[in-house]
Amino acid sequence: MSRTDLRLTAGPALALLAVPLLMLATAGCSQSPPSQEASQSTLKIAAQVQIDDKGAEVKAAEGATPADPAGDGKATCAPVSIAMAGALTGSEAALGLNTRNGVQLAVDKHNAANPGCQIALKTFDTEGDPQKATAVAPQIIDDASVIGLIGPNFSGETKATGSVFDQAGLVATTASATNPTLSENGWKTFFRGLANDAVQGPSVANYLKNTLSYKKVCVVDDGTDYGVGLAQTMRDTLGPVADTACKVSVKKGDKDFSAAVTQIKGALPDAIFYSGYYAEAAPFVQQLRDGGVTASFASGDGANDPEFVKQAGEASKDAILSCPCGPATGSFADEYTKKFGQEPGTYSTEGYDLGTIMVKGIDSGAVTRPALLDFVKNYDGQGVARKYQWTDKGELTTTLIWIYKVQ
């Protein structure tokens, strides 16, 4: 999410209108109208394998029971709140809404089962923009009822606000910010709920190089903290497989990728890895296909969302997508779909797991910021996506990457 500061060049759309508006905007920049293709497409993103940093398959653990936010139904507490901050409007709103919905499901399940302990979820829209996030952060810490935070979503806004939450002693768990340097700032309140890009980049690069045996890969980044960071780890691990003749950097907000397509077409790669978000990945892969480029298309967690498929249509077929996020499984997937009328998306599972950890802490009696921070710091438990236990830097003790495919 992986993720980054969003240097948006277009005004934010309302979240509920984001899909159709984005489709219309993208259609004007490609020979293949995404809105028409999407309506005809039955493509979906499907989990394939879990891999280690060598790109080798690791069988998913079985049999562990995820923590239940409902608990035993006997919790009592004074009314308290947890916050969720992220992009709820704008071009990447789907990623923020996925996280929010996951947290909301955990809170609602808890409240329905525990009438003696009602927890409010307060949401704050940052649009994924670091500048807007810095304006939102004081609102969160000045609300005395808020004792924990899930967010911000992206790496740039997390970087911009981490010290604010740290100084306030407010535990801040992110479901999606993956820039590796975030845990190097000395923040005592920062906890990452998934693997970072120092894990994702080498894992995916080795999967492309060693498992899929690609000999020439063009790595393209979108110029953001997330995109540049992930692309660099990809290039470093790919080594000579990362063709320098098609080392391309585009800009967040771009819709015309003709120059990049021409450069890539001339390089004749086996695969293209796009390090950025679905709002650009969709028109980019469309223009690659329209331009006659048949190389495999791969991308990271920033594009691993149903919106990528909806906006790219048939051009997204067979795209390889990676994510440190885990697939939604079991009763969680069913409950989420029933509640929100759609299947869980990227980071929905992490949002639910982190929300569950927060409410479990409150149920244990951790109803102040210092107490909840201490609870999370010492947490060791199974979630839907993975086991959650953190190092003293706020990184998970166990990190693996999932490979998905559009099919």
GROMACS .gro file of C-alpha atoms in nm:
model
  407
    1MET     CA    1   0.000   0.000   0.000
    2SER     CA    2   0.140  -0.002   0.041
    3ARG     CA    3   0.231   0.322   0.100
    4THR     CA    4   0.310   0.664  -0.029
    5ASP     CA    5   0.243   1.030  -0.047
    6LEU     CA    6  -0.001   1.101  -0.328
    7ARG     CA    7   0.091   1.406  -0.528
    8LEU     CA    8  -0.251   1.429  -0.687
    9THR     CA    9  -0.296   1.645  -0.993
   10ALA     CA   10  -0.674   1.617  -1.008
   11GLY     CA   11  -0.935   1.717  -0.751
   12PRO     CA   12  -1.078   1.444  -0.526
   13ALA     CA   13  -1.391   1.263  -0.629
   14LEU     CA   14  -1.659   1.161  -0.388
   15ALA     CA   15  -1.582   0.809  -0.271
   16LEU     CA   16  -1.916   0.667  -0.376
   17LEU     CA   17  -1.872   0.809  -0.726
   18ALA     CA   18  -1.504   0.722  -0.760
   19VAL     CA   19  -1.547   0.415  -0.979
   20PRO     CA   20  -1.760   0.560  -1.259
   21LEU     CA   21  -1.577   0.893  -1.262
   22LEU     CA   22  -1.238   0.725  -1.284
   23MET     CA   23  -1.358   0.501  -1.563
   24LEU     CA   24  -1.479   0.801  -1.763
   25ALA     CA   25  -1.157   0.991  -1.701
   26THR     CA   26  -0.944   0.696  -1.805
   27ALA     CA   27  -1.149   0.622  -2.116
   28GLY     CA   28  -1.045   0.949  -2.273
   29CYS     CA   29  -0.679   0.850  -2.265
   30SER     CA   30  -0.694   0.500  -2.410
   31GLN     CA   31  -0.814   0.333  -2.724
   32SER     CA   32  -1.007   0.079  -2.517
   33PRO     CA   33  -1.288   0.232  -2.306
   34PRO     CA   34  -1.249   0.078  -1.959
   35SER     CA   35  -1.610   0.133  -1.864
   36GLN     CA   36  -1.729  -0.082  -2.155
   37GLU     CA   37  -1.467  -0.349  -2.104
   38ALA     CA   38  -1.532  -0.366  -1.732
   39SER     CA   39  -1.903  -0.421  -1.785
   40GLN     CA   40  -1.827  -0.722  -2.006
   41SER     CA   41  -1.545  -0.864  -1.798
   42THR     CA   42  -1.574  -1.144  -1.544
   43LEU     CA   43  -1.209  -1.119  -1.445
   44LYS     CA   44  -1.113  -1.129  -1.079
   45ILE     CA   45  -0.797  -1.113  -0.873
   46ALA     CA   46  -0.727  -1.459  -0.733
   47ALA     CA   47  -0.466  -1.562  -0.475
   48GLN     CA   48  -0.202  -1.796  -0.620
   49VAL     CA   49   0.086  -1.870  -0.383
   50GLN     CA   50   0.256  -1.733  -0.075
   51ILE     CA   51   0.629  -1.676  -0.126
   52ASP     CA   52   0.943  -1.610   0.076
   53ASP     CA   53   1.220  -1.361  -0.003
   54LYS     CA   54   1.372  -1.607  -0.252
   55GLY     CA   55   1.050  -1.617  -0.451
   56ALA     CA   56   0.980  -1.976  -0.349
   57GLU     CA   57   0.634  -2.097  -0.250
   58VAL     CA   58   0.556  -2.126   0.121
   59LYS     CA   59   0.248  -2.324   0.215
   60ALA     CA   60  -0.002  -2.114   0.411
   61ALA     CA   61  -0.042  -2.210   0.775
   62GLU     CA   62  -0.358  -2.404   0.849
   63GLY     CA   63  -0.558  -2.471   1.160
   64ALA     CA   64  -0.493  -2.149   1.355
   65THR     CA   65  -0.814  -1.979   1.473
   66PRO     CA   66  -0.825  -1.602   1.418
   67ALA     CA   67  -0.907  -1.376   1.711
   68ASP     CA   68  -1.276  -1.285   1.732
   69PRO     CA   69  -1.358  -0.918   1.801
   70ALA     CA   70  -1.681  -1.025   1.972
   71GLY     CA   71  -1.484  -1.185   2.255
   72ASP     CA   72  -1.697  -1.349   2.525
   73GLY     CA   73  -1.960  -1.076   2.524
   74LYS     CA   74  -1.894  -0.981   2.885
   75ALA     CA   75  -1.671  -0.677   2.835
   76THR     CA   76  -1.749  -0.356   3.023
   77CYS     CA   77  -1.593  -0.016   2.959
   78ALA     CA   78  -1.668   0.353   2.954
   79PRO     CA   79  -1.734   0.480   2.600
   80VAL     CA   80  -1.406   0.517   2.408
   81SER     CA   81  -1.310   0.564   2.044
   82ILE     CA   82  -1.059   0.438   1.795
   83ALA     CA   83  -0.976   0.629   1.480
   84MET     CA   84  -0.915   0.531   1.120
   85ALA     CA   85  -0.728   0.775   0.893
   86GLY     CA   86  -0.667   0.735   0.523
   87ALA     CA   87  -0.783   0.810   0.169
   88LEU     CA   88  -1.163   0.796   0.179
   89THR     CA   89  -1.201   1.018  -0.127
   90GLY     CA   90  -0.975   1.075  -0.425
   91SER     CA   91  -0.825   0.849  -0.689
   92GLU     CA   92  -0.703   0.584  -0.441
   93ALA     CA   93  -1.012   0.595  -0.216
   94ALA     CA   94  -1.086   0.227  -0.267
   95LEU     CA   95  -0.776   0.134  -0.066
   96GLY     CA   96  -0.875   0.354   0.225
   97LEU     CA   97  -1.236   0.241   0.214
   98ASN     CA   98  -1.125  -0.123   0.216
   99THR     CA   99  -0.932  -0.060   0.537
  100ARG     CA  100  -1.213   0.140   0.695
  101ASN     CA  101  -1.469  -0.129   0.618
  102GLY     CA  102  -1.248  -0.396   0.774
  103VAL     CA  103  -1.211  -0.193   1.093
  104GLN     CA  104  -1.584  -0.112   1.092
  105LEU     CA  105  -1.674  -0.480   1.073
  106ALA     CA  106  -1.453  -0.560   1.372
  107VAL     CA  107  -1.598  -0.274   1.579
  108ASP     CA  108  -1.958  -0.357   1.486
  109LYS     CA  109  -1.913  -0.725   1.573
  110HIS     CA  110  -1.765  -0.625   1.906
  111ASN     CA  111  -2.038  -0.377   1.991
  112ALA     CA  112  -2.319  -0.615   1.896
  113ALA     CA  113  -2.179  -0.879   2.133
  114ASN     CA  114  -2.080  -0.647   2.419
  115PRO     CA  115  -2.359  -0.408   2.522
  116GLY     CA  116  -2.157  -0.310   2.828
  117CYS     CA  117  -1.863  -0.184   2.621
  118GLN     CA  118  -1.945   0.032   2.322
  119ILE     CA  119  -1.657   0.152   2.106
  120ALA     CA  120  -1.694   0.430   1.849
  121LEU     CA  121  -1.502   0.433   1.521
  122LYS     CA  122  -1.413   0.785   1.408
  123THR     CA  123  -1.292   0.820   1.049
  124PHE     CA  124  -1.067   1.092   0.909
  125ASP     CA  125  -1.021   1.150   0.537
  126THR     CA  126  -0.667   1.241   0.434
  127GLU     CA  127  -0.719   1.178   0.061
  128GLY     CA  128  -0.383   1.001   0.089
  129ASP     CA  129  -0.211   1.342   0.078
  130PRO     CA  130   0.068   1.411   0.331
  131GLN     CA  131  -0.024   1.779   0.356
  132LYS     CA  132  -0.387   1.699   0.430
  133ALA     CA  133  -0.279   1.428   0.673
  134THR     CA  134  -0.075   1.679   0.873
  135ALA     CA  135  -0.390   1.889   0.911
  136VAL     CA  136  -0.595   1.587   1.017
  137ALA     CA  137  -0.344   1.451   1.271
  138PRO     CA  138  -0.404   1.725   1.533
  139GLN     CA  139  -0.778   1.661   1.512
  140ILE     CA  140  -0.715   1.299   1.604
  141ILE     CA  141  -0.479   1.360   1.894
  142ASP     CA  142  -0.690   1.647   2.033
  143ASP     CA  143  -0.990   1.413   2.066
  144ALA     CA  144  -0.943   1.273   2.416
  145SER     CA  145  -1.183   0.987   2.346
  146VAL     CA  146  -0.951   0.845   2.077
  147ILE     CA  147  -0.707   0.598   2.232
  148GLY     CA  148  -0.587   0.413   1.921
  149LEU     CA  149  -0.547   0.463   1.546
  150ILE     CA  150  -0.554   0.244   1.237
  151GLY     CA  151  -0.370   0.451   0.978
  152PRO     CA  152  -0.261   0.645   0.794
  153ASN     CA  153  -0.289   0.429   0.485
  154PHE     CA  154   0.004   0.541   0.275
  155SER     CA  155   0.373   0.580   0.339
  156GLY     CA  156   0.403   0.949   0.257
  157GLU     CA  157   0.126   1.054   0.492
  158THR     CA  158   0.255   0.815   0.759
  159LYS     CA  159   0.600   0.970   0.728
  160ALA     CA  160   0.450   1.318   0.761
  161THR     CA  161   0.249   1.241   1.076
  162GLY     CA  162   0.437   0.966   1.259
  163SER     CA  163   0.619   1.199   1.494
  164VAL     CA  164   0.293   1.374   1.586
  165PHE     CA  165   0.130   1.050   1.697
  166ASP     CA  166   0.450   0.940   1.867
  167GLN     CA  167   0.470   1.258   2.073
  168ALA     CA  168   0.104   1.216   2.170
  169GLY     CA  169   0.164   0.856   2.278
  170LEU     CA  170  -0.114   0.738   2.046
  171VAL     CA  171  -0.064   0.386   1.910
  172ALA     CA  172  -0.078   0.404   1.528
  173THR     CA  173  -0.112   0.073   1.344
  174THR     CA  174  -0.102   0.091   0.966
  175ALA     CA  175  -0.273  -0.168   0.747
  176SER     CA  176  -0.092  -0.063   0.432
  177ALA     CA  177   0.207   0.175   0.460
  178THR     CA  178   0.500  -0.033   0.335
  179ASN     CA  179   0.798   0.201   0.288
  180PRO     CA  180   1.079   0.030   0.487
  181THR     CA  181   1.219   0.351   0.636
  182LEU     CA  182   0.907   0.421   0.842
  183SER     CA  183   1.025   0.191   1.119
  184GLU     CA  184   1.366   0.362   1.131
  185ASN     CA  185   1.240   0.690   1.276
  186GLY     CA  186   1.251   0.587   1.641
  187TRP     CA  187   0.874   0.614   1.680
  188LYS     CA  188   0.750   0.407   1.975
  189THR     CA  189   0.385   0.416   1.867
  190PHE     CA  190   0.428   0.289   1.508
  191PHE     CA  191   0.321  -0.069   1.423
  192ARG     CA  192   0.307  -0.204   1.069
  193GLY     CA  193   0.040  -0.466   1.007
  194LEU     CA  194   0.205  -0.631   0.706
  195ALA     CA  195   0.546  -0.685   0.545
  196ASN     CA  196   0.732  -0.381   0.416
  197ASP     CA  197   0.873  -0.321   0.068
  198ALA     CA  198   1.220  -0.438   0.171
  199VAL     CA  199   1.049  -0.778   0.190
  200GLN     CA  200   0.802  -0.735  -0.097
  201GLY     CA  201   1.053  -0.610  -0.354
  202PRO     CA  202   1.310  -0.891  -0.326
  203SER     CA  203   1.038  -1.156  -0.290
  204VAL     CA  204   0.858  -1.048  -0.608
  205ALA     CA  205   1.180  -0.985  -0.800
  206ASN     CA  206   1.303  -1.333  -0.719
  207TYR     CA  207   0.964  -1.479  -0.808
  208LEU     CA  208   0.981  -1.317  -1.151
  209LYS     CA  209   1.347  -1.408  -1.200
  210ASN     CA  210   1.377  -1.750  -1.038
  211THR     CA  211   1.029  -1.902  -1.045
  212LEU     CA  212   0.890  -1.756  -1.369
  213SER     CA  213   1.237  -1.742  -1.530
  214TYR     CA  214   1.200  -1.400  -1.691
  215LYS     CA  215   1.528  -1.285  -1.847
  216LYS     CA  216   1.445  -0.917  -1.913
  217VAL     CA  217   1.216  -0.704  -1.696
  218CYS     CA  218   1.132  -0.335  -1.739
  219VAL     CA  219   1.075  -0.170  -1.400
  220VAL     CA  220   0.859   0.143  -1.408
  221ASP     CA  221   0.793   0.364  -1.103
  222ASP     CA  222   0.541   0.645  -1.046
  223GLY     CA  223   0.779   0.886  -0.871
  224THR     CA  224   0.616   0.857  -0.527
  225ASP     CA  225   0.776   0.745  -0.199
  226TYR     CA  226   0.607   0.408  -0.236
  227GLY     CA  227   0.671   0.363  -0.607
  228VAL     CA  228   1.035   0.468  -0.604
  229GLY     CA  229   1.114   0.265  -0.292
  230LEU     CA  230   0.956  -0.055  -0.420
  231ALA     CA  231   1.106  -0.012  -0.767
  232GLN     CA  232   1.455   0.031  -0.625
  233THR     CA  233   1.437  -0.293  -0.425
  234MET     CA  234   1.304  -0.465  -0.738
  235ARG     CA  235   1.590  -0.336  -0.954
  236ASP     CA  236   1.852  -0.418  -0.692
  237THR     CA  237   1.731  -0.778  -0.662
  238LEU     CA  238   1.670  -0.834  -1.032
  239GLY     CA  239   2.023  -0.717  -1.109
  240PRO     CA  240   2.102  -0.748  -1.480
  241VAL     CA  241   1.751  -0.886  -1.542
  242ALA     CA  242   1.623  -0.532  -1.482
  243ASP     CA  243   1.692  -0.384  -1.825
  244THR     CA  244   1.839  -0.034  -1.791
  245ALA     CA  245   1.720   0.046  -2.144
  246CYS     CA  246   1.364   0.058  -2.013
  247LYS     CA  247   1.416   0.200  -1.664
  248VAL     CA  248   1.124   0.442  -1.666
  249SER     CA  249   0.982   0.689  -1.416
  250VAL     CA  250   0.637   0.839  -1.475
  251LYS     CA  251   0.432   1.071  -1.253
  252LYS     CA  252   0.140   1.011  -1.021
  253GLY     CA  253  -0.166   1.138  -1.202
  254ASP     CA  254  -0.037   1.065  -1.552
  255LYS     CA  255  -0.288   0.924  -1.801
  256ASP     CA  256  -0.081   0.938  -2.121
  257PHE     CA  257   0.197   0.677  -2.112
  258SER     CA  258   0.282   0.684  -2.483
  259ALA     CA  259   0.648   0.773  -2.429
  260ALA     CA  260   0.694   0.490  -2.177
  261VAL     CA  261   0.512   0.246  -2.407
  262THR     CA  262   0.740   0.336  -2.698
  263GLN     CA  263   1.053   0.292  -2.486
  264ILE     CA  264   0.934  -0.041  -2.344
  265LYS     CA  265   0.824  -0.172  -2.684
  266GLY     CA  266   1.170  -0.107  -2.820
  267ALA     CA  267   1.332  -0.301  -2.534
  268LEU     CA  268   1.134  -0.622  -2.604
  269PRO     CA  269   1.109  -0.732  -2.237
  270ASP     CA  270   0.964  -1.056  -2.104
  271ALA     CA  271   0.779  -0.865  -1.834
  272ILE     CA  272   0.700  -0.515  -1.707
  273PHE     CA  273   0.677  -0.438  -1.335
  274TYR     CA  274   0.481  -0.122  -1.256
  275SER     CA  275   0.557   0.024  -0.915
  276GLY     CA  276   0.259   0.248  -0.842
  277TYR     CA  277  -0.118   0.257  -0.796
  278TYR     CA  278  -0.418   0.119  -0.980
  279ALA     CA  279  -0.536   0.461  -1.103
  280GLU     CA  280  -0.231   0.474  -1.330
  281ALA     CA  281  -0.168   0.100  -1.366
  282ALA     CA  282  -0.504   0.057  -1.543
  283PRO     CA  283  -0.450   0.305  -1.830
  284PHE     CA  284  -0.085   0.205  -1.848
  285VAL     CA  285  -0.156  -0.163  -1.913
  286GLN     CA  286  -0.430  -0.067  -2.159
  287GLN     CA  287  -0.192   0.152  -2.356
  288LEU     CA  288   0.076  -0.118  -2.347
  289ARG     CA  289  -0.168  -0.368  -2.499
  290ASP     CA  290  -0.301  -0.113  -2.750
  291GLY     CA  291   0.060  -0.042  -2.847
  292GLY     CA  292   0.127  -0.407  -2.920
  293VAL     CA  293   0.333  -0.486  -2.609
  294THR     CA  294   0.257  -0.846  -2.511
  295ALA     CA  295   0.506  -0.885  -2.225
  296SER     CA  296   0.366  -1.002  -1.893
  297PHE     CA  297   0.242  -0.719  -1.673
  298ALA     CA  298   0.314  -0.726  -1.301
  299SER     CA  299   0.261  -0.480  -1.020
  300GLY     CA  300   0.266  -0.455  -0.642
  301ASP     CA  301   0.008  -0.393  -0.374
  302GLY     CA  302  -0.074  -0.045  -0.504
  303ALA     CA  303  -0.249  -0.201  -0.803
  304ASN     CA  304  -0.378  -0.509  -0.625
  305ASP     CA  305  -0.739  -0.397  -0.599
  306PRO     CA  306  -1.060  -0.479  -0.789
  307GLU     CA  307  -1.055  -0.121  -0.916
  308PHE     CA  308  -0.754  -0.211  -1.131
  309VAL     CA  309  -0.955  -0.483  -1.304
  310LYS     CA  310  -1.267  -0.267  -1.334
  311GLN     CA  311  -1.078   0.019  -1.492
  312ALA     CA  312  -0.840  -0.184  -1.712
  313GLY     CA  313  -1.097  -0.440  -1.825
  314GLU     CA  314  -0.965  -0.720  -2.046
  315ALA     CA  315  -0.622  -0.555  -2.063
  316SER     CA  316  -0.570  -0.666  -1.702
  317LYS     CA  317  -0.604  -1.036  -1.786
  318ASP     CA  318  -0.314  -1.248  -1.659
  319ALA     CA  319  -0.158  -0.955  -1.471
  320ILE     CA  320   0.058  -1.072  -1.181
  321LEU     CA  321  -0.001  -0.874  -0.863
  322SER     CA  322   0.187  -0.902  -0.536
  323CYS     CA  323   0.085  -0.794  -0.190
  324PRO     CA  324   0.203  -0.829   0.168
  325CYS     CA  325  -0.170  -0.836   0.240
  326GLY     CA  326  -0.337  -1.170   0.303
  327PRO     CA  327  -0.641  -1.303   0.114
  328ALA     CA  328  -0.981  -1.288   0.280
  329THR     CA  329  -1.094  -1.631   0.390
  330GLY     CA  330  -1.362  -1.813   0.588
  331SER     CA  331  -1.635  -1.639   0.783
  332PHE     CA  332  -1.463  -1.301   0.761
  333ALA     CA  333  -1.506  -1.291   0.382
  334ASP     CA  334  -1.872  -1.393   0.412
  335GLU     CA  335  -1.951  -1.141   0.686
  336TYR     CA  336  -1.773  -0.860   0.503
  337THR     CA  337  -1.953  -0.930   0.175
  338LYS     CA  338  -2.290  -0.945   0.347
  339LYS     CA  339  -2.234  -0.620   0.536
  340PHE     CA  340  -2.087  -0.407   0.259
  341GLY     CA  341  -2.235  -0.565  -0.053
  342GLN     CA  342  -1.893  -0.638  -0.202
  343GLU     CA  343  -1.607  -0.876  -0.147
  344PRO     CA  344  -1.314  -0.770   0.072
  345GLY     CA  345  -1.048  -0.574  -0.116
  346THR     CA  346  -0.681  -0.501  -0.060
  347TYR     CA  347  -0.616  -0.426   0.310
  348SER     CA  348  -0.971  -0.514   0.420
  349THR     CA  349  -0.828  -0.813   0.604
  350GLU     CA  350  -0.553  -0.611   0.770
  351GLY     CA  351  -0.804  -0.344   0.871
  352TYR     CA  352  -1.021  -0.609   1.032
  353ASP     CA  353  -0.729  -0.774   1.212
  354LEU     CA  354  -0.591  -0.446   1.346
  355GLY     CA  355  -0.939  -0.336   1.451
  356THR     CA  356  -0.979  -0.668   1.630
  357ILE     CA  357  -0.652  -0.616   1.817
  358MET     CA  358  -0.766  -0.271   1.928
  359VAL     CA  359  -1.103  -0.389   2.061
  360LYS     CA  360  -0.943  -0.686   2.234
  361GLY     CA  361  -0.711  -0.445   2.409
  362ILE     CA  362  -1.002  -0.230   2.522
  363ASP     CA  363  -1.187  -0.539   2.646
  364SER     CA  364  -0.879  -0.630   2.851
  365GLY     CA  365  -0.904  -0.299   3.035
  366ALA     CA  366  -0.660  -0.099   2.823
  367VAL     CA  367  -0.880   0.211   2.797
  368THR     CA  368  -0.611   0.482   2.799
  369ARG     CA  369  -0.354   0.566   2.534
  370PRO     CA  370  -0.058   0.435   2.738
  371ALA     CA  371  -0.240   0.115   2.828
  372LEU     CA  372  -0.351   0.039   2.472
  373LEU     CA  373  -0.003   0.115   2.342
  374ASP     CA  374   0.140  -0.134   2.591
  375PHE     CA  375  -0.122  -0.394   2.491
  376VAL     CA  376  -0.033  -0.369   2.121
  377LYS     CA  377   0.339  -0.366   2.193
  378ASN     CA  378   0.309  -0.700   2.372
  379TYR     CA  379   0.041  -0.856   2.150
  380ASP     CA  380   0.090  -1.207   2.016
  381GLY     CA  381  -0.208  -1.355   1.838
  382GLN     CA  382  -0.350  -1.501   1.520
  383GLY     CA  383  -0.552  -1.292   1.277
  384VAL     CA  384  -0.733  -1.372   0.954
  385ALA     CA  385  -0.434  -1.263   0.744
  386ARG     CA  386  -0.146  -1.378   0.963
  387LYS     CA  387   0.002  -1.396   1.310
  388TYR     CA  388   0.055  -1.055   1.469
  389GLN     CA  389   0.355  -0.992   1.692
  390TRP     CA  390   0.589  -0.697   1.662
  391THR     CA  391   0.956  -0.618   1.709
  392ASP     CA  392   1.065  -0.314   1.909
  393LYS     CA  393   1.070  -0.119   1.581
  394GLY     CA  394   0.708  -0.198   1.504
  395GLU     CA  395   0.776  -0.456   1.232
  396LEU     CA  396   0.607  -0.795   1.227
  397THR     CA  397   0.817  -1.086   1.341
  398THR     CA  398   0.689  -1.301   1.052
  399THR     CA  399   0.662  -1.158   0.699
  400LEU     CA  400   0.562  -1.330   0.376
  401ILE     CA  401   0.426  -1.207   0.043
  402TRP     CA  402   0.126  -1.328  -0.154
  403ILE     CA  403   0.118  -1.354  -0.534
  404TYR     CA  404  -0.217  -1.291  -0.705
  405LYS     CA  405  -0.326  -1.316  -1.067
  406VAL     CA  406  -0.604  -1.158  -1.270
  407GLN     CA  407  -0.799  -1.442  -1.427
   0.00000   0.00000   0.00000
